[in-house]
């Protein structure tokens, strides 16, 4: 599903440049549930953003779904993001002026799906994360766990191949974190590739493959507690 | 762009950000409102001043004789010049190509006009049919003096509205009635009203017009003309003909060619041109101030849209992460900006029009220098279109900025 070869990325500021990724080689197969760990500043978010086509890499090769992801135009990147990828963020990133249902339906708007149809689908997906009754609430009227479930529903609505989550449980208590992980596992069981960045050892343990980053390089890999189906 | 979904997306955003929308709209509203209001007020002033002229032929000329100031051909200065029927005929002949109408006229000595025991002093003048094409008078009942009246020296009179109001009761029919002036009875054949505004108009309407030939007969000066009015053909400049007429008259009356005193004249075209200059100034001012406030409104929209884009960076980042293309972001911001400008501009246009028409009602018949204000719809709509285009152009800068939002930076947790 995903194949990285010698991916490098540096950030240039006015005075100096900082190499954040120093040659990442990584292959992730379809249906894997991967977690990325590492100390702060090790380049986890940068890697995930590159995987999500939100950021560009300097050199190396990135194949997503067998297609090379270099020199993409903004439009192409938007299309891939819309059709292949789903995002879940630590801070949920819901639009506060839209209801839960409208938030979930938004990715389909950019696929030009008809309004009625996308609202119906949004309700289905909200139902899947157990929030059907909350469909017409604004994000500010929901708890953190509920907001993250809305965000997960939003990431799922386009039936993506890969879901990328940057510290999805970072803002949640451990009970809600586990609920969210349960949803992720269920999603993963349907064959969707999951990649999450996390600081928490026990969260990482719930995945089937843990990748440790250190100073922009993959330090080591471990298998998690769940075995791949 | 005309996808219903896009609009729903925009309506939703606008509805959920009422304050922001309101502030944006206010600038544009005010700009258009000011433009319309100023234009209306300026037009009112213009109507007022033009009203002082009424619909007098704008290319007309009034001329008459005075006293000579220079000796010539053995004639001593100080001689009074009396115009004659022949002078008028000569002018008519010589300047056939330039002059469309010539109206010779004569004052009657002042005196009381009476009817049924009522009497009052009015101006009485001998006039010819051409006058109606030159002076700012309109016949509202009956007819004006015609050639037949002149030929037969009929004792008929056209009276101004003011005269009728004094000499006739409200329910009386003046036409067919008789008025008496210096022992002669005149049949009333028409009622005239002035198109001039204010005092001038009131004076006009206190005038009685009788045929010139009748006046000449009653005064026993059958060949004498007091002065005359004439109007040029279209595209003939009064100033080019004015001195030629004077030259002709000087020749006919043996007046020194360089005698500037012997004839007086009043060139309405020139006077009107001066007033037009004033209007030009006013219009310039209106446009200057109006365009200024429009521009301020448009820049305001651009500015607020810039702030809006800043404020919405996160939202734009989210939309991009979810698959929004740069184009869809540009069109979202642009449509919003154009939509806001259009709606606000339209409301400004409507409000301005309403205020100006209220003003119009308040002013009513108008005062001396202020006539009915009105909105020039063509100009207002042009302004609105310009505004919309400007809205698009100013919206473009923030829209481009929005499309360049880097989702990684935008989504970075604060
Ligand atoms: N836009 C940027 N410009 C410059 N430097 C950046 C930028 N984004 C990240 N960095 C730097 O790159 C390094 C890696 O950042 P990254 O966000 O990938 O770390 P991380 O592993 O996700 O850390 P954390 O666990 O704290 O989220 C950091 O040193 C950071 O300062
Ligand atoms: Mg990070």
XYZ file of C-alpha atoms and ligand atoms in Angstrom:
675
model
C 0.000 0.000 0.000
C 2.708 2.398 1.066
C 6.350 2.251 0.196
C 8.965 4.806 1.214
C 12.537 4.736 0.024
C 15.193 6.993 1.442
C 12.751 9.812 2.150
C 14.499 12.997 3.266
C 13.051 16.236 4.427
C 14.590 19.365 5.868
C 13.096 22.609 7.032
C 14.851 25.808 6.143
C 14.550 28.783 8.359
C 16.166 32.156 7.771
C 19.448 31.243 9.416
C 19.802 27.512 9.387
C 18.317 24.389 7.951
C 17.248 21.393 9.942
C 17.135 17.915 8.507
C 14.094 16.308 10.095
C 13.907 13.066 8.109
C 17.234 11.596 7.195
C 16.328 8.749 4.898
C 13.259 6.772 5.825
C 12.710 3.342 4.293
C 9.363 1.863 5.129
C 6.815 -0.448 3.597
C 3.308 -0.761 4.924
C 0.960 -3.328 3.485
C -2.722 -2.977 3.021
C -4.665 -3.747 6.164
C -1.795 -3.144 8.565
C -2.324 -1.243 11.791
C 0.879 0.692 12.390
C 1.853 3.025 15.187
C 4.754 5.444 15.071
C 6.503 6.364 18.299
C 9.461 8.459 19.208
C 10.525 11.378 21.291
C 9.282 14.866 20.670
C 10.898 16.408 17.635
C 11.931 13.079 16.165
C 9.935 13.760 12.996
C 6.788 11.691 13.552
C 4.343 14.388 12.473
C 6.558 15.321 9.556
C 6.552 11.737 8.357
C 2.812 11.447 8.741
C 2.252 14.719 6.863
C 4.396 13.449 4.016
C 2.455 10.211 3.969
C -0.734 12.285 3.921
C 0.482 14.450 1.013
C 0.024 17.500 3.208
C 3.725 18.193 3.019
C 6.347 17.617 0.356
C 9.538 15.600 0.750
C 12.894 16.685 -0.603
C 14.165 13.426 -2.017
C 13.422 9.732 -2.050
C 10.537 7.758 -3.433
C 7.014 7.454 -2.163
C 4.580 5.005 -3.701
C 0.980 5.174 -2.574
C -1.349 2.525 -3.936
C 1.396 1.790 -6.502
C 1.478 5.375 -7.794
C 4.551 7.598 -7.415
C 3.841 10.615 -5.260
C 6.482 13.013 -6.442
C 5.988 16.394 -8.031
C 2.267 16.304 -7.448
C 0.349 19.435 -8.271
C -1.759 20.801 -5.435
C -4.803 19.649 -7.302
C -3.543 16.086 -7.696
C -2.555 15.958 -4.044
C -6.023 17.171 -3.092
C -7.557 14.449 -5.219
C -5.453 11.684 -3.662
C -6.165 12.986 -0.179
C -9.832 13.084 -0.932
C -10.056 9.610 -2.434
C -7.400 7.482 -0.760
C -6.684 9.075 2.594
C -8.507 9.898 5.768
C -7.167 12.115 8.558
C -7.723 12.147 12.284
C -6.001 14.850 14.350
C -5.173 15.317 17.983
C -7.261 18.457 18.168
C -10.105 16.948 16.108
C -10.124 19.849 13.610
C -13.861 19.962 13.133
C -15.456 23.101 11.674
C -17.120 24.727 14.638
C -19.883 26.384 12.655
C -21.011 23.127 11.083
C -23.072 20.436 12.782
C -21.632 16.990 13.354
C -23.467 15.703 10.311
C -22.257 18.570 8.087
C -18.711 17.992 9.272
C -18.866 14.334 8.442
C -20.397 15.072 5.036
C -17.768 17.670 4.045
C -15.267 15.351 2.251
C -18.090 14.185 -0.014
C -18.784 17.816 -0.932
C -15.351 17.859 -2.536
C -16.256 14.667 -4.376
C -19.319 16.471 -5.722
C -21.669 13.978 -4.147
C -25.229 15.184 -4.124
C -26.285 16.917 -0.907
C -29.072 14.550 0.090
C -26.913 11.534 -0.515
C -23.963 12.839 1.450
C -26.140 13.759 4.406
C -27.678 10.306 4.432
C -24.222 8.739 4.307
C -23.009 11.069 7.046
C -25.833 9.857 9.265
C -24.840 6.241 8.561
C -21.260 6.894 9.563
C -22.287 8.854 12.660
C -24.409 5.839 13.553
C -21.353 3.622 13.224
C -19.478 5.670 15.814
C -22.606 5.752 17.997
C -23.435 9.426 17.575
C -26.553 9.387 15.451
C -28.543 11.346 18.030
C -25.853 14.007 18.065
C -25.969 14.606 14.320
C -27.373 18.100 14.614
C -25.153 19.283 17.418
C -22.277 21.651 16.939
C -18.795 20.374 17.877
C -18.689 22.771 20.831
C -21.684 20.944 22.284
C -19.833 17.610 22.221
C -17.244 16.115 24.560
C -13.699 15.534 23.362
C -14.294 11.836 22.830
C -17.471 12.545 20.914
C -15.708 15.118 18.756
C -12.968 12.632 17.945
C -15.591 10.069 16.962
C -17.175 12.636 14.646
C -13.713 13.249 13.154
C -13.269 9.489 12.668
C -16.646 9.257 10.952
C -15.516 12.119 8.700
C -12.281 10.292 7.848
C -14.211 7.145 6.978
C -16.990 8.575 4.841
C -15.005 8.496 1.605
C -14.048 4.839 2.190
C -10.334 5.648 2.126
C -7.571 3.059 1.762
C -5.432 4.567 4.506
C -6.250 6.468 7.667
C -3.568 8.680 9.155
C -3.967 9.800 12.749
C -1.568 12.164 14.519
C -1.908 11.552 18.267
C -5.631 10.831 17.980
C -5.873 10.064 21.672
C -3.537 12.827 22.810
C -6.365 14.985 24.064
C -8.504 12.227 25.525
C -8.613 10.452 28.874
C -7.636 6.807 28.938
C -11.213 5.469 28.919
C -12.149 7.464 25.814
C -8.776 6.696 24.289
C -9.581 3.031 24.492
C -13.015 3.589 22.967
C -11.392 5.395 20.051
C -8.859 2.601 19.647
C -11.698 0.077 19.575
C -13.272 1.960 16.683
C -9.903 2.051 14.926
C -9.469 -1.677 15.342
C -12.897 -2.286 13.911
C -12.144 -0.045 10.958
C -8.865 -1.870 10.486
C -10.644 -5.207 10.493
C -12.483 -4.040 7.377
C -9.135 -3.859 5.616
C -8.373 -0.180 5.937
C -4.701 0.528 6.600
C -4.259 2.478 9.849
C -1.237 4.578 10.713
C -1.218 6.410 14.018
C 1.370 8.557 15.754
C 1.302 8.234 19.520
C 3.262 8.916 22.653
C 1.484 6.343 24.705
C 3.024 2.926 25.027
C -0.297 1.182 25.785
C -1.964 2.734 22.738
C 0.925 1.624 20.545
C 0.647 -1.855 21.997
C -2.869 -2.097 20.597
C -1.522 -1.958 17.034
C 0.187 -4.777 15.212
C 3.400 -2.979 14.327
C 5.271 -0.271 16.206
C 7.855 1.876 14.457
C 10.260 3.850 16.587
C 11.680 7.068 15.149
C 14.779 8.706 16.486
C 16.380 11.833 15.071
C 14.789 11.388 11.701
C 15.605 7.729 11.255
C 13.746 4.499 12.001
C 15.436 3.182 15.096
C 13.624 -0.122 15.520
C 10.360 -1.954 14.977
C 8.311 -4.126 17.299
C 5.136 -6.086 16.879
C 2.163 -5.089 18.948
C -0.249 -7.225 20.857
C -2.778 -7.719 18.132
C -1.799 -9.980 15.341
C -2.685 -9.169 11.827
C -5.790 -10.792 10.447
C -19.565 28.267 -10.118
C -23.331 28.160 -10.414
C -23.477 24.844 -8.663
C -26.238 24.981 -6.081
C -24.002 23.186 -3.603
C -21.386 25.923 -3.748
C -24.050 28.463 -2.936
C -25.419 26.416 -0.087
C -21.912 26.157 1.297
C -21.550 29.942 1.032
C -24.978 30.700 2.480
C -24.192 28.454 5.414
C -20.878 30.133 6.062
C -22.425 33.590 5.787
C -25.388 32.709 7.975
C -23.140 31.349 10.670
C -20.881 34.411 10.716
C -23.404 37.191 10.945
C -21.205 39.829 12.539
C -18.377 39.332 10.103
C -20.795 39.390 7.194
C -22.533 42.460 8.559
C -19.317 44.419 8.927
C -18.190 43.509 5.455
C -21.527 44.443 3.978
C -21.701 47.752 5.826
C -18.756 49.312 3.989
C -20.152 48.534 0.593
C -23.637 49.516 1.621
C -22.377 52.865 2.785
C -20.324 53.484 -0.348
C -23.196 52.885 -2.730
C -25.616 54.674 -0.455
C -23.422 57.772 -0.376
C -22.980 57.732 -4.125
C -26.699 57.450 -4.772
C -27.519 60.029 -2.143
C -24.962 62.527 -3.387
C -26.039 62.015 -6.958
C -29.631 62.582 -5.969
C -28.811 65.700 -3.993
C -26.598 67.058 -6.771
C -29.318 66.375 -9.283
C -31.698 68.267 -7.025
C -29.457 71.294 -7.064
C -29.112 71.001 -10.797
C -32.853 70.704 -11.270
C -33.282 73.708 -9.017
C -30.932 75.932 -10.958
C -32.080 74.678 -14.348
C -35.556 75.426 -13.116
C -34.614 79.072 -12.932
C -34.250 78.966 -16.704
C -37.320 76.861 -17.274
C -37.513 75.388 -20.717
C -36.536 78.641 -22.339
C -34.799 77.957 -25.651
C -31.200 77.509 -24.542
C -29.794 78.964 -27.746
C -31.801 82.160 -27.626
C -30.937 85.812 -27.744
C -32.756 88.937 -26.593
C -31.923 92.292 -28.199
C -33.200 95.835 -28.247
C -32.215 99.461 -28.978
C -30.814 102.046 -26.532
C -29.029 105.328 -27.180
C -26.094 105.935 -29.476
C -22.853 106.889 -27.782
C -20.795 107.990 -30.783
C -21.321 110.565 -33.525
C -21.655 108.985 -36.960
C -22.473 110.292 -40.435
C -23.214 113.723 -39.037
C -25.581 112.367 -36.410
C -25.004 113.445 -32.855
C -24.607 110.864 -30.087
C -27.412 110.286 -27.588
C -29.948 109.451 -30.267
C -32.511 106.871 -29.201
C -32.787 103.809 -31.403
C -36.263 102.494 -32.152
C -36.561 99.112 -33.817
C -39.159 98.667 -36.523
C -41.137 95.940 -38.239
C -38.742 96.289 -41.173
C -35.762 95.632 -38.935
C -37.365 92.415 -37.828
C -38.200 91.438 -41.403
C -34.620 92.201 -42.451
C -33.208 90.015 -39.656
C -35.577 87.246 -40.610
C -34.436 87.451 -44.214
C -30.738 87.849 -43.716
C -30.345 85.145 -41.098
C -32.832 82.624 -42.398
C -30.210 79.886 -42.137
C -29.192 80.679 -38.593
C -32.338 81.846 -36.843
C -35.307 79.568 -36.347
C -37.687 81.926 -34.565
C -37.912 85.685 -34.214
C -40.376 87.188 -31.789
C -40.653 90.987 -31.904
C -42.368 92.426 -28.866
C -43.550 95.569 -27.231
C -44.469 96.647 -23.710
C -47.766 98.286 -23.033
C -47.612 101.164 -20.563
C -48.525 99.947 -17.129
C -52.089 100.218 -16.003
C -54.952 98.428 -14.330
C -56.560 95.427 -15.940
C -60.192 95.076 -14.969
C -62.939 92.563 -15.238
C -66.356 92.452 -13.602
C -65.340 95.155 -11.183
C -62.125 93.353 -10.176
C -58.913 95.071 -11.118
C -55.176 94.664 -10.680
C -51.935 95.796 -12.313
C -50.296 93.332 -14.697
C -47.618 93.416 -17.351
C -49.212 93.613 -20.768
C -47.131 92.926 -23.843
C -47.598 92.780 -27.562
C -46.188 89.519 -28.859
C -46.121 87.206 -31.831
C -46.612 83.448 -32.257
C -42.881 82.652 -32.280
C -42.550 83.635 -28.638
C -43.934 80.333 -27.454
C -40.859 78.627 -28.959
C -38.454 80.880 -27.089
C -39.837 81.987 -23.753
C -40.369 79.443 -20.970
C -44.156 79.525 -21.220
C -46.646 76.766 -21.879
C -50.266 77.000 -22.881
C -52.350 75.002 -20.435
C -55.756 75.981 -21.824
C -56.895 77.406 -25.144
C -54.198 78.594 -27.551
C -51.449 81.148 -28.010
C -51.491 84.151 -30.367
C -51.405 83.090 -34.039
C -50.706 84.719 -37.426
C -54.406 85.419 -37.982
C -54.559 87.395 -34.727
C -51.580 89.420 -35.924
C -52.941 90.036 -39.390
C -56.379 91.093 -38.239
C -55.052 92.941 -35.172
C -57.580 91.046 -33.087
C -58.318 92.145 -29.573
C -57.477 88.862 -27.952
C -55.339 88.032 -24.912
C -53.455 85.080 -23.495
C -53.287 85.420 -19.727
C -50.857 83.927 -17.259
C -52.086 81.630 -14.540
C -51.503 84.328 -11.949
C -53.756 86.709 -13.886
C -56.511 84.142 -14.086
C -56.333 83.501 -10.359
C -56.859 87.190 -9.645
C -59.434 88.101 -12.264
C -61.471 84.917 -12.452
C -63.227 82.858 -9.820
C -62.148 79.277 -9.393
C -65.257 77.831 -11.038
C -65.294 80.294 -13.909
C -64.109 79.475 -17.400
C -61.709 82.258 -18.391
C -61.587 81.315 -22.066
C -64.255 83.271 -23.909
C -64.359 85.839 -21.132
C -63.319 89.462 -21.548
C -60.775 91.593 -19.748
C -60.399 95.338 -20.074
C -57.185 97.348 -20.314
C -57.014 101.089 -20.974
C -60.539 101.176 -22.302
C -60.135 98.247 -24.699
C -61.797 94.859 -24.170
C -59.835 91.728 -25.000
C -61.215 88.241 -25.508
C -59.305 85.681 -23.438
C -58.135 82.889 -25.771
C -55.596 81.004 -23.691
C -53.957 80.500 -20.325
C -50.185 80.265 -19.992
C -48.023 78.830 -17.294
C -44.323 79.366 -16.766
C -41.855 76.509 -16.643
C -39.508 78.619 -14.565
C -39.290 77.871 -10.906
C -39.775 80.207 -7.996
C -40.255 83.976 -8.166
C -39.349 84.232 -11.840
C -42.100 81.808 -12.683
C -44.605 83.726 -10.575
C -43.675 86.940 -12.376
C -44.038 85.215 -15.742
C -47.520 84.134 -14.841
C -48.606 87.682 -14.050
C -48.241 88.626 -17.701
C -50.894 89.224 -20.364
C -49.962 88.612 -23.998
C -51.821 90.413 -26.795
C -50.953 90.386 -30.518
C -48.055 92.735 -31.330
C -50.037 94.423 -34.101
C -52.903 95.082 -31.729
C -50.502 96.620 -29.249
C -48.953 98.764 -31.989
C -52.413 99.962 -33.020
C -53.600 100.694 -29.493
C -50.423 102.627 -28.754
C -50.675 104.261 -32.137
C -47.146 103.286 -33.099
C -47.882 100.867 -35.922
C -44.279 100.334 -36.996
C -42.536 100.281 -33.660
C -40.962 97.225 -32.023
C -39.718 97.425 -28.426
C -37.234 94.570 -28.552
C -37.122 91.088 -29.892
C -36.249 87.553 -28.898
C -34.884 84.979 -31.262
C -33.856 81.335 -31.123
C -31.243 79.753 -33.366
C -31.506 76.600 -35.375
C -29.951 73.634 -33.617
C -26.130 73.617 -33.841
C -25.939 77.345 -34.485
C -23.985 79.162 -31.793
C -25.685 82.316 -30.571
C -22.387 84.149 -30.179
C -21.567 83.762 -33.876
C -24.856 85.354 -34.929
C -25.186 87.944 -32.177
C -22.684 90.469 -33.547
C -23.855 89.955 -37.116
C -27.368 90.963 -36.134
C -25.980 93.989 -34.343
C -23.926 94.926 -37.402
C -27.008 94.714 -39.570
C -29.003 96.869 -37.190
C -26.169 99.415 -36.855
C -26.098 99.728 -40.612
C -29.851 100.142 -40.829
C -29.904 102.776 -38.113
C -26.739 104.625 -39.115
C -24.932 103.742 -35.924
C -21.124 103.860 -35.714
C -19.753 100.291 -36.148
C -17.745 100.664 -32.930
C -20.678 101.956 -30.866
C -21.111 99.419 -28.100
C -23.962 101.254 -26.392
C -26.586 101.526 -29.094
C -27.976 98.009 -28.727
C -28.317 95.753 -25.742
C -28.442 92.001 -25.951
C -28.657 89.033 -23.652
C -27.137 85.774 -24.788
C -28.991 82.996 -22.974
C -26.674 80.351 -24.400
C -23.694 81.935 -22.684
C -25.501 82.324 -19.394
C -26.613 78.755 -19.588
C -23.088 77.606 -20.366
C -21.878 79.341 -17.198
C -24.443 77.490 -15.139
C -23.507 74.277 -16.906
C -19.946 74.879 -15.795
C -21.176 75.086 -12.242
C -23.031 71.794 -12.662
C -19.954 70.236 -14.094
C -18.181 71.221 -10.913
C -20.932 69.821 -8.765
C -21.044 66.584 -10.711
C -17.305 66.282 -10.463
C -17.533 66.735 -6.714
C -20.322 64.186 -6.416
C -18.359 61.632 -8.384
C -15.171 62.425 -6.566
C -16.719 61.957 -3.151
C -18.956 59.118 -4.340
C -16.161 57.152 -6.007
C -14.046 57.832 -2.955
C -16.547 56.286 -0.596
C -17.185 53.456 -3.051
C -13.501 52.767 -3.183
C -13.306 52.885 0.583
C -16.169 50.390 0.695
C -14.504 48.055 -1.760
C -11.138 48.263 -0.074
C -12.976 47.621 3.162
C -14.380 44.420 1.725
C -10.955 43.382 0.512
C -9.508 44.147 3.900
C -12.120 42.279 5.830
C -11.823 39.357 3.441
C -8.096 39.329 4.172
C -8.809 39.228 7.881
C -11.446 36.616 7.230
C -8.952 34.479 5.365
C -6.518 34.807 8.269
C -9.239 33.935 10.690
C -10.239 31.019 8.516
C -6.744 29.672 7.948
C -7.492 26.681 10.081
C -10.800 26.044 8.342
C -9.082 26.294 4.966
C -6.396 23.915 6.156
C -9.040 21.446 7.237
C -10.868 21.756 3.932
C -7.621 21.167 2.077
C -6.803 18.101 4.157
C -10.244 16.775 3.291
C -9.576 17.196 -0.405
C -10.407 20.795 -1.348
C -8.439 21.863 -4.430
C -6.843 25.326 -4.548
C -9.425 26.316 -7.158
C -12.327 25.358 -4.971
C -10.859 27.495 -2.182
C -10.394 30.468 -4.533
C -13.922 30.227 -5.824
C -15.300 29.861 -2.310
C -13.688 33.097 -1.108
C -14.352 34.905 -4.371
C -18.007 33.947 -4.555
C -18.462 34.967 -0.965
C -16.863 38.343 -1.612
C -18.831 38.996 -4.794
C -22.040 37.797 -3.217
C -21.584 40.087 -0.236
C -20.692 43.107 -2.360
C -23.651 42.530 -4.622
C -26.216 42.125 -1.884
C -24.849 44.986 0.210
C -24.466 47.198 -2.848
C -27.969 46.455 -3.934
C -29.297 47.316 -0.500
C -27.305 50.543 -0.537
C -28.775 51.343 -3.918
C -32.279 50.664 -2.670
C -31.816 52.627 0.566
C -30.262 55.560 -1.297
C -33.124 55.591 -3.767
C -35.689 55.504 -0.990
C -34.006 58.353 0.924
C -33.707 60.445 -2.211
C -37.342 59.914 -3.119
C -38.371 60.804 0.442
C -36.316 63.959 0.025
C -38.064 64.510 -3.265
C -41.434 64.312 -1.550
C -40.283 66.667 1.198
C -38.971 69.237 -1.240
C -42.185 69.004 -3.234
C -42.477 71.827 -5.733
C -39.030 72.967 -4.784
C -37.572 76.149 -3.445
C -35.734 78.855 -5.299
C -32.499 76.979 -5.771
C -33.432 73.409 -5.011
C -35.535 71.264 -7.304
C -36.652 67.673 -7.163
C -33.739 65.407 -6.346
C -33.646 62.249 -8.383
C -31.506 59.153 -8.851
C -30.015 58.490 -12.220
C -30.700 54.752 -12.378
C -28.292 54.121 -15.224
C -25.425 55.635 -13.296
C -26.390 53.906 -10.065
C -26.533 50.519 -11.753
C -23.204 51.183 -13.448
C -21.767 51.990 -10.042
C -23.159 48.739 -8.712
C -21.614 46.746 -11.550
C -18.276 48.458 -11.035
C -18.605 47.648 -7.369
C -19.206 43.978 -8.072
C -16.207 43.814 -10.373
C -14.124 45.587 -7.751
C -15.475 43.157 -5.179
C -14.220 40.322 -7.351
C -10.838 41.939 -7.848
C -10.335 42.743 -4.189
C -11.676 39.333 -3.265
C -9.076 37.819 -5.552
C -6.108 38.809 -3.394
C -7.441 37.185 -0.221
C -8.697 34.255 -2.290
C -5.242 33.635 -3.728
C -3.839 33.931 -0.260
C -6.355 31.401 0.968
C -5.486 28.952 -1.778
C -1.838 29.153 -0.749
C -2.576 28.214 2.836
C -0.265 25.410 3.811
C -2.417 22.781 5.518
C 0.484 21.551 7.661
C 1.026 24.991 9.121
C -2.687 25.732 9.342
C -3.420 22.523 11.214
C -0.509 22.780 13.590
C -1.936 22.603 17.058
C -1.951 25.983 18.665
N 7.286 24.121 9.474
C 8.449 23.866 10.131
N 9.483 24.705 9.989
C 10.647 24.483 10.613
N 10.868 23.467 11.419
C 9.871 22.579 11.621
C 8.593 22.757 10.975
N 7.804 21.733 11.360
C 8.543 20.970 12.196
N 9.756 21.476 12.350
C 10.838 20.893 13.139
O 11.009 19.572 12.724
C 11.258 18.740 13.808
C 10.311 17.567 13.802
O 8.992 18.031 13.971
P 7.757 17.057 14.109
O 6.557 17.883 14.259
O 7.795 16.094 13.003
O 8.098 16.315 15.457
P 7.224 15.266 16.206
O 8.021 14.002 16.212
O 5.869 15.173 15.663
O 7.210 15.852 17.657
P 5.986 15.885 18.709
O 6.009 14.571 19.374
O 6.405 16.951 19.662
O 4.764 16.166 17.976
C 11.131 19.583 15.051
O 12.433 19.870 15.524
C 10.467 20.823 14.590
O 10.959 21.934 15.283
Mg 3.896 15.791 16.244
